[in-house]
Amino acid sequence: MENTVHYDLGTDLGILEWNNATLPGPNHDGVVWLTMEGGERKPFTFSLFHQLRCLNVVRESLMARRRPPYTEPGRLAAHCMNYLRQMVLCRADLTLESARHPLGPNTVVSDVTHVCRDWSLIWDEVEGNESYHKK
């Protein structure tokens, strides 16, 4: 995965991208609805989407501290930091990386191969699920 020019922290376009393109489906919430025994419909989300929502919450918290009136991070931001910490530890990527990159800081380490999962499949399924349950 490469660095991107998208999802800037504080620009109008970056905010729009974070708020509207982070999660699949018309509501951008990544929620799937499952029909339980007896016909009751219940909402669920995948951890992937919970993590993306939390990244946006942390981004909003960081940006709120850059302009007056300065606000302290709320309980949701604290929850998200703890949740993201748990996910990083739970899914620990043990790929060995150089501690220093010759191109400088903020550079994706390109000489190391990380194995990523194909998240596009789940993305498409969630969009299909939302469309089905909106009928």
CSV table of N, CA and C in Angstrom, one decimal:
chain,number,residue,atom,x,y,z
A,1,MET,N,0.9,-1.2,0.0
A,1,MET,CA,0.0,0.0,0.0
A,1,MET,C,0.9,1.2,0.0
A,2,GLU,N,0.5,2.2,-0.8
A,2,GLU,CA,1.4,3.4,-0.9
A,2,GLU,C,0.8,4.6,-0.2
A,3,ASN,N,1.6,5.6,0.1
A,3,ASN,CA,1.1,6.9,0.6
A,3,ASN,C,0.1,7.4,-0.4
A,4,THR,N,-0.8,8.2,0.1
A,4,THR,CA,-1.9,8.7,-0.8
A,4,THR,C,-2.0,10.2,-0.6
A,5,VAL,N,-2.4,10.9,-1.6
A,5,VAL,CA,-2.7,12.3,-1.5
A,5,VAL,C,-4.1,12.6,-1.0
A,6,HIS,N,-4.8,11.5,-0.7
A,6,HIS,CA,-6.2,11.6,-0.2
A,6,HIS,C,-6.2,11.6,1.3
A,7,TYR,N,-7.3,11.9,1.9
A,7,TYR,CA,-7.6,11.8,3.4
A,7,TYR,C,-6.6,12.7,4.2
A,8,ASP,N,-6.4,13.9,3.7
A,8,ASP,CA,-5.7,14.9,4.4
A,8,ASP,C,-6.4,15.2,5.7
A,9,LEU,N,-5.7,15.5,6.8
A,9,LEU,CA,-6.3,15.7,8.1
A,9,LEU,C,-7.3,16.9,8.2
A,10,GLY,N,-6.9,18.0,7.6
A,10,GLY,CA,-7.7,19.2,7.9
A,10,GLY,C,-8.2,20.0,6.7
A,11,THR,N,-7.9,19.6,5.5
A,11,THR,CA,-8.4,20.4,4.3
A,11,THR,C,-9.9,20.1,4.1
A,12,ASP,N,-10.6,20.9,3.4
A,12,ASP,CA,-12.0,20.7,3.1
A,12,ASP,C,-12.2,19.4,2.3
A,13,LEU,N,-11.3,19.2,1.3
A,13,LEU,CA,-11.4,17.9,0.6
A,13,LEU,C,-11.1,16.7,1.4
A,14,GLY,N,-10.1,16.8,2.3
A,14,GLY,CA,-9.7,15.7,3.1
A,14,GLY,C,-10.9,15.4,4.1
A,15,ILE,N,-11.5,16.4,4.7
A,15,ILE,CA,-12.6,16.2,5.6
A,15,ILE,C,-13.7,15.5,4.9
A,16,LEU,N,-14.0,16.0,3.6
A,16,LEU,CA,-15.1,15.3,2.8
A,16,LEU,C,-14.8,13.9,2.6
A,17,GLU,N,-13.5,13.6,2.2
A,17,GLU,CA,-13.1,12.2,2.0
A,17,GLU,C,-13.3,11.3,3.2
A,18,TRP,N,-12.8,11.9,4.4
A,18,TRP,CA,-12.9,11.1,5.6
A,18,TRP,C,-14.4,10.8,6.0
A,19,ASN,N,-15.2,11.9,5.8
A,19,ASN,CA,-16.6,11.7,6.2
A,19,ASN,C,-17.5,11.0,5.3
A,20,ASN,N,-17.2,11.0,4.0
A,20,ASN,CA,-18.1,10.4,3.0
A,20,ASN,C,-17.5,9.2,2.3
A,21,ALA,N,-16.3,8.9,2.4
A,21,ALA,CA,-15.7,7.8,1.6
A,21,ALA,C,-15.1,6.8,2.5
A,22,THR,N,-15.2,6.9,3.8
A,22,THR,CA,-14.5,6.0,4.7
A,22,THR,C,-15.2,4.6,4.7
A,23,LEU,N,-16.5,4.6,4.7
A,23,LEU,CA,-17.2,3.3,4.8
A,23,LEU,C,-18.2,3.1,3.7
A,24,PRO,N,-18.4,1.9,3.3
A,24,PRO,CA,-19.3,1.6,2.2
A,24,PRO,C,-20.8,1.8,2.5
A,25,GLY,N,-21.5,1.8,1.5
A,25,GLY,CA,-23.0,1.9,1.6
A,25,GLY,C,-23.5,3.3,1.5
A,26,PRO,N,-24.8,3.5,1.2
A,26,PRO,CA,-25.4,4.8,1.1
A,26,PRO,C,-25.3,5.6,2.4
A,27,ASN,N,-25.3,5.0,3.5
A,27,ASN,CA,-25.2,5.7,4.8
A,27,ASN,C,-23.8,5.9,5.3
A,28,HIS,N,-22.8,5.3,4.6
A,28,HIS,CA,-21.4,5.4,4.9
A,28,HIS,C,-21.2,4.9,6.4
A,29,ASP,N,-21.9,3.9,6.8
A,29,ASP,CA,-21.8,3.4,8.2
A,29,ASP,C,-21.2,2.0,8.3
A,30,GLY,N,-21.1,1.3,7.2
A,30,GLY,CA,-20.5,0.0,7.2
A,30,GLY,C,-21.4,-1.1,7.9
A,31,VAL,N,-22.6,-0.8,8.1
A,31,VAL,CA,-23.5,-1.6,8.9
A,31,VAL,C,-24.1,-2.7,8.0
A,32,VAL,N,-24.2,-3.9,8.4
A,32,VAL,CA,-24.9,-5.0,7.7
A,32,VAL,C,-26.1,-5.4,8.6
A,33,TRP,N,-27.2,-5.7,8.0
A,33,TRP,CA,-28.4,-6.1,8.7
A,33,TRP,C,-28.6,-7.6,8.5
A,34,LEU,N,-28.6,-8.3,9.6
A,34,LEU,CA,-28.9,-9.8,9.5
A,34,LEU,C,-30.2,-10.1,10.1
A,35,THR,N,-30.9,-11.0,9.4
A,35,THR,CA,-32.2,-11.4,9.9
A,35,THR,C,-32.0,-12.6,10.8
A,36,MET,N,-32.5,-12.5,12.0
A,36,MET,CA,-32.3,-13.5,13.0
A,36,MET,C,-33.5,-14.5,12.9
A,37,GLU,N,-33.4,-15.6,13.7
A,37,GLU,CA,-34.5,-16.5,13.8
A,37,GLU,C,-35.7,-15.7,14.3
A,38,GLY,N,-36.8,-16.0,13.7
A,38,GLY,CA,-38.0,-15.2,14.1
A,38,GLY,C,-38.2,-14.0,13.3
A,39,GLY,N,-37.3,-13.6,12.4
A,39,GLY,CA,-37.5,-12.5,11.5
A,39,GLY,C,-37.0,-11.2,12.0
A,40,GLU,N,-36.5,-11.1,13.3
A,40,GLU,CA,-35.9,-9.9,13.8
A,40,GLU,C,-34.7,-9.5,13.0
A,41,ARG,N,-34.6,-8.2,12.6
A,41,ARG,CA,-33.4,-7.7,11.9
A,41,ARG,C,-32.5,-7.0,12.9
A,42,LYS,N,-31.2,-7.3,12.9
A,42,LYS,CA,-30.2,-6.7,13.8
A,42,LYS,C,-29.1,-6.1,13.0
A,43,PRO,N,-28.6,-5.0,13.5
A,43,PRO,CA,-27.4,-4.4,12.8
A,43,PRO,C,-26.1,-4.9,13.4
A,44,PHE,N,-25.1,-5.1,12.5
A,44,PHE,CA,-23.8,-5.5,12.9
A,44,PHE,C,-22.8,-4.7,12.0
A,45,THR,N,-21.5,-4.7,12.5
A,45,THR,CA,-20.5,-4.1,11.7
A,45,THR,C,-19.3,-5.0,11.8
A,46,PHE,N,-18.4,-4.8,10.8
A,46,PHE,CA,-17.1,-5.5,10.8
A,46,PHE,C,-16.1,-4.7,11.5
A,47,SER,N,-15.2,-5.4,12.2
A,47,SER,CA,-14.1,-4.7,12.9
A,47,SER,C,-13.4,-3.7,12.0
A,48,LEU,N,-13.2,-4.1,10.7
A,48,LEU,CA,-12.5,-3.2,9.8
A,48,LEU,C,-13.2,-1.8,9.7
A,49,PHE,N,-14.5,-1.8,9.7
A,49,PHE,CA,-15.2,-0.5,9.6
A,49,PHE,C,-15.2,0.2,10.9
A,50,HIS,N,-15.2,-0.5,12.0
A,50,HIS,CA,-15.1,0.1,13.4
A,50,HIS,C,-13.8,0.8,13.5
A,51,GLN,N,-12.7,0.2,13.0
A,51,GLN,CA,-11.4,0.8,13.0
A,51,GLN,C,-11.3,2.0,12.2
A,52,LEU,N,-11.9,2.0,11.0
A,52,LEU,CA,-11.9,3.2,10.1
A,52,LEU,C,-12.7,4.3,10.7
A,53,ARG,N,-13.9,4.0,11.3
A,53,ARG,CA,-14.6,5.1,12.0
A,53,ARG,C,-13.8,5.7,13.1
A,54,CYS,N,-13.1,4.8,13.9
A,54,CYS,CA,-12.3,5.3,15.0
A,54,CYS,C,-11.1,6.2,14.5
A,55,LEU,N,-10.5,5.8,13.4
A,55,LEU,CA,-9.5,6.7,12.8
A,55,LEU,C,-10.0,8.1,12.5
A,56,ASN,N,-11.3,8.2,12.0
A,56,ASN,CA,-11.9,9.5,11.7
A,56,ASN,C,-12.2,10.2,13.0
A,57,VAL,N,-12.6,9.5,14.1
A,57,VAL,CA,-12.8,10.2,15.4
A,57,VAL,C,-11.5,10.8,15.9
A,58,VAL,N,-10.4,10.0,15.8
A,58,VAL,CA,-9.1,10.5,16.3
A,58,VAL,C,-8.7,11.7,15.4
A,59,ARG,N,-8.9,11.6,14.1
A,59,ARG,CA,-8.6,12.7,13.2
A,59,ARG,C,-9.4,14.0,13.6
A,60,GLU,N,-10.7,13.8,13.9
A,60,GLU,CA,-11.5,15.0,14.3
A,60,GLU,C,-11.0,15.6,15.6
A,61,SER,N,-10.6,14.7,16.5
A,61,SER,CA,-10.1,15.1,17.8
A,61,SER,C,-8.8,15.9,17.7
A,62,LEU,N,-7.9,15.4,16.8
A,62,LEU,CA,-6.6,16.1,16.6
A,62,LEU,C,-6.9,17.5,16.0
A,63,MET,N,-7.8,17.5,15.0
A,63,MET,CA,-8.1,18.8,14.3
A,63,MET,C,-8.7,19.8,15.3
A,64,ALA,N,-9.6,19.3,16.2
A,64,ALA,CA,-10.3,20.2,17.1
A,64,ALA,C,-9.3,20.9,18.0
A,65,ARG,N,-8.2,20.3,18.3
A,65,ARG,CA,-7.2,20.9,19.2
A,65,ARG,C,-6.3,22.0,18.4
A,66,ARG,N,-6.5,22.1,17.1
A,66,ARG,CA,-5.7,23.0,16.3
A,66,ARG,C,-6.3,24.4,16.2
A,67,ARG,N,-7.6,24.5,16.6
A,67,ARG,CA,-8.3,25.8,16.4
A,67,ARG,C,-9.1,26.1,17.6
A,68,PRO,N,-9.2,27.4,18.0
A,68,PRO,CA,-10.0,27.7,19.1
A,68,PRO,C,-11.5,27.6,18.8
A,69,PRO,N,-12.3,27.3,19.8
A,69,PRO,CA,-12.0,27.0,21.1
A,69,PRO,C,-11.4,25.6,21.2
A,70,TYR,N,-10.3,25.4,21.9
A,70,TYR,CA,-9.7,24.1,22.0
A,70,TYR,C,-10.5,23.2,22.9
A,71,THR,N,-10.7,22.0,22.4
A,71,THR,CA,-11.5,21.1,23.2
A,71,THR,C,-10.6,19.8,23.5
A,72,GLU,N,-10.9,19.3,24.7
A,72,GLU,CA,-10.3,18.1,25.1
A,72,GLU,C,-10.9,16.9,24.4
A,73,PRO,N,-10.1,15.9,24.1
A,73,PRO,CA,-10.7,14.7,23.5
A,73,PRO,C,-11.8,14.1,24.4
A,74,GLY,N,-12.9,13.7,23.8
A,74,GLY,CA,-14.0,13.1,24.5
A,74,GLY,C,-13.9,11.6,24.8
A,75,ARG,N,-14.9,11.1,25.3
A,75,ARG,CA,-14.9,9.7,25.7
A,75,ARG,C,-14.8,8.8,24.4
A,76,LEU,N,-15.5,9.3,23.3
A,76,LEU,CA,-15.4,8.5,22.1
A,76,LEU,C,-14.0,8.4,21.6
A,77,ALA,N,-13.3,9.5,21.6
A,77,ALA,CA,-11.9,9.5,21.1
A,77,ALA,C,-11.0,8.6,22.0
A,78,ALA,N,-11.3,8.6,23.3
A,78,ALA,CA,-10.5,7.7,24.3
A,78,ALA,C,-10.9,6.3,24.0
A,79,HIS,N,-12.1,6.0,23.7
A,79,HIS,CA,-12.5,4.6,23.3
A,79,HIS,C,-11.8,4.2,22.1
A,80,CYS,N,-11.8,5.1,21.1
A,80,CYS,CA,-11.2,4.8,19.8
A,80,CYS,C,-9.7,4.5,19.9
A,81,MET,N,-9.0,5.3,20.7
A,81,MET,CA,-7.5,5.1,20.9
A,81,MET,C,-7.3,3.7,21.5
A,82,ASN,N,-8.1,3.4,22.5
A,82,ASN,CA,-7.9,2.1,23.2
A,82,ASN,C,-8.3,1.0,22.2
A,83,TYR,N,-9.3,1.1,21.4
A,83,TYR,CA,-9.8,0.1,20.5
A,83,TYR,C,-8.7,-0.1,19.4
A,84,LEU,N,-8.2,1.0,18.9
A,84,LEU,CA,-7.1,0.9,17.8
A,84,LEU,C,-5.9,0.3,18.4
A,85,ARG,N,-5.5,0.6,19.6
A,85,ARG,CA,-4.4,0.0,20.3
A,85,ARG,C,-4.6,-1.6,20.4
A,86,GLN,N,-5.8,-2.0,20.8
A,86,GLN,CA,-6.1,-3.4,20.8
A,86,GLN,C,-6.0,-4.1,19.5
A,87,MET,N,-6.5,-3.4,18.4
A,87,MET,CA,-6.5,-4.0,17.1
A,87,MET,C,-5.0,-4.1,16.6
A,88,VAL,N,-4.2,-3.1,16.8
A,88,VAL,CA,-2.8,-3.2,16.4
A,88,VAL,C,-2.1,-4.4,17.1
A,89,LEU,N,-2.3,-4.5,18.4
A,89,LEU,CA,-1.7,-5.6,19.1
A,89,LEU,C,-2.3,-7.0,18.7
A,90,CYS,N,-3.6,-7.0,18.5
A,90,CYS,CA,-4.3,-8.2,18.1
A,90,CYS,C,-3.8,-8.7,16.7
A,91,ARG,N,-3.6,-7.8,15.8
A,91,ARG,CA,-3.3,-8.2,14.5
A,91,ARG,C,-1.8,-7.8,14.2
A,92,ALA,N,-1.0,-8.0,15.2
A,92,ALA,CA,0.4,-7.6,15.1
A,92,ALA,C,1.1,-8.1,13.8
A,93,ASP,N,1.6,-7.1,13.0
A,93,ASP,CA,2.3,-7.4,11.8
A,93,ASP,C,3.8,-7.5,12.2
A,94,LEU,N,4.3,-8.7,12.1
A,94,LEU,CA,5.7,-9.0,12.6
A,94,LEU,C,6.7,-8.8,11.5
A,95,THR,N,6.3,-8.2,10.4
A,95,THR,CA,7.3,-7.9,9.3
A,95,THR,C,8.4,-7.0,9.8
A,96,LEU,N,9.6,-7.4,9.6
A,96,LEU,CA,10.8,-6.6,10.1
A,96,LEU,C,11.0,-5.4,9.1
A,97,GLU,N,11.1,-4.2,9.6
A,97,GLU,CA,11.3,-3.0,8.9
A,97,GLU,C,12.5,-2.3,9.3
A,98,SER,N,13.1,-1.6,8.4
A,98,SER,CA,14.3,-0.8,8.8
A,98,SER,C,13.8,0.3,9.7
A,99,ALA,N,14.7,0.6,10.8
A,99,ALA,CA,14.3,1.7,11.7
A,99,ALA,C,14.5,3.0,11.1
A,100,ARG,N,15.3,3.1,10.0
A,100,ARG,CA,15.5,4.4,9.4
A,100,ARG,C,15.3,4.2,7.9
A,101,HIS,N,14.6,5.2,7.3
A,101,HIS,CA,14.3,5.0,5.8
A,101,HIS,C,15.2,6.1,5.1
A,102,PRO,N,15.9,5.7,4.0
A,102,PRO,CA,16.8,6.6,3.3
A,102,PRO,C,16.1,7.8,2.7
A,103,LEU,N,14.8,7.7,2.5
A,103,LEU,CA,14.1,8.9,1.9
A,103,LEU,C,13.5,9.8,3.0
A,104,GLY,N,13.7,9.5,4.2
A,104,GLY,CA,13.3,10.4,5.3
A,104,GLY,C,12.0,10.0,6.0
A,105,PRO,N,11.6,10.8,6.9
A,105,PRO,CA,10.4,10.4,7.7
A,105,PRO,C,9.1,10.5,6.9
A,106,ASN,N,8.1,9.9,7.4
A,106,ASN,CA,6.8,10.0,6.7
A,106,ASN,C,6.8,9.3,5.4
A,107,THR,N,7.6,8.3,5.2
A,107,THR,CA,7.7,7.6,3.9
A,107,THR,C,7.3,6.1,4.2
A,108,VAL,N,6.4,5.6,3.3
A,108,VAL,CA,6.0,4.2,3.4
A,108,VAL,C,7.3,3.4,3.1
A,109,VAL,N,7.6,2.4,3.9
A,109,VAL,CA,8.7,1.6,3.7
A,109,VAL,C,8.4,0.7,2.5
A,110,SER,N,9.0,0.9,1.4
A,110,SER,CA,8.6,0.2,0.1
A,110,SER,C,9.5,-1.0,-0.1
A,111,ASP,N,10.6,-1.2,0.6
A,111,ASP,CA,11.5,-2.3,0.4
A,111,ASP,C,11.1,-3.5,1.2
A,112,VAL,N,9.9,-3.5,1.8
A,112,VAL,CA,9.5,-4.6,2.7
A,112,VAL,C,8.1,-5.0,2.2
A,113,THR,N,7.8,-6.2,2.1
A,113,THR,CA,6.5,-6.7,1.7
A,113,THR,C,5.6,-7.0,2.9
A,114,HIS,N,4.5,-6.3,2.9
A,114,HIS,CA,3.5,-6.6,3.9
A,114,HIS,C,2.3,-7.4,3.2
A,115,VAL,N,1.7,-8.3,3.9
A,115,VAL,CA,0.6,-9.1,3.3
A,115,VAL,C,-0.7,-8.4,3.8
A,116,CYS,N,-1.4,-7.9,2.8
A,116,CYS,CA,-2.7,-7.2,3.1
A,116,CYS,C,-3.8,-8.2,2.7
A,117,ARG,N,-4.9,-8.1,3.4
A,117,ARG,CA,-6.1,-8.8,3.0
A,117,ARG,C,-6.9,-8.0,2.0
A,118,ASP,N,-7.7,-8.7,1.2
A,118,ASP,CA,-8.5,-8.0,0.2
A,118,ASP,C,-9.8,-7.5,0.9
A,119,TRP,N,-9.8,-6.2,1.3
A,119,TRP,CA,-10.9,-5.7,1.9
A,119,TRP,C,-12.0,-5.3,0.9
A,120,SER,N,-11.7,-5.2,-0.4
A,120,SER,CA,-12.7,-4.8,-1.3
A,120,SER,C,-13.9,-5.8,-1.4
A,121,LEU,N,-13.7,-7.1,-1.2
A,121,LEU,CA,-14.8,-8.0,-1.2
A,121,LEU,C,-15.8,-7.8,-0.1
A,122,ILE,N,-15.3,-7.5,1.1
A,122,ILE,CA,-16.3,-7.2,2.2
A,122,ILE,C,-17.0,-5.9,2.0
A,123,TRP,N,-16.3,-4.9,1.4
A,123,TRP,CA,-16.9,-3.6,1.0
A,123,TRP,C,-18.1,-3.8,0.1
A,124,ASP,N,-17.9,-4.6,-0.9
A,124,ASP,CA,-18.9,-4.8,-1.9
A,124,ASP,C,-20.1,-5.6,-1.3
A,125,GLU,N,-19.8,-6.5,-0.4
A,125,GLU,CA,-20.9,-7.3,0.2
A,125,GLU,C,-21.7,-6.4,1.2
A,126,VAL,N,-21.1,-5.5,1.9
A,126,VAL,CA,-21.8,-4.6,2.8
A,126,VAL,C,-22.7,-3.7,1.9
A,127,GLU,N,-22.2,-3.2,0.8
A,127,GLU,CA,-23.1,-2.3,0.0
A,127,GLU,C,-24.2,-3.1,-0.5
A,128,GLY,N,-24.0,-4.4,-0.9
A,128,GLY,CA,-25.1,-5.2,-1.4
A,128,GLY,C,-26.1,-5.5,-0.3
A,129,ASN,N,-25.7,-5.7,0.9
A,129,ASN,CA,-26.5,-6.0,2.1
A,129,ASN,C,-27.4,-4.8,2.4
A,130,GLU,N,-26.8,-3.6,2.4
A,130,GLU,CA,-27.6,-2.4,2.6
A,130,GLU,C,-28.6,-2.2,1.6
A,131,SER,N,-28.3,-2.4,0.3
A,131,SER,CA,-29.3,-2.2,-0.7
A,131,SER,C,-30.4,-3.2,-0.5
A,132,TYR,N,-30.1,-4.5,-0.2
A,132,TYR,CA,-31.1,-5.5,0.0
A,132,TYR,C,-32.1,-5.1,1.1
A,133,HIS,N,-31.6,-4.6,2.2
A,133,HIS,CA,-32.4,-4.3,3.4
A,133,HIS,C,-33.1,-3.0,3.3
A,134,LYS,N,-32.8,-2.2,2.3
A,134,LYS,CA,-33.5,-0.9,2.1
A,134,LYS,C,-34.8,-1.1,1.3
A,135,LYS,N,-34.9,-2.3,0.7
A,135,LYS,CA,-36.1,-2.6,-0.2
A,135,LYS,C,-37.3,-2.6,0.6
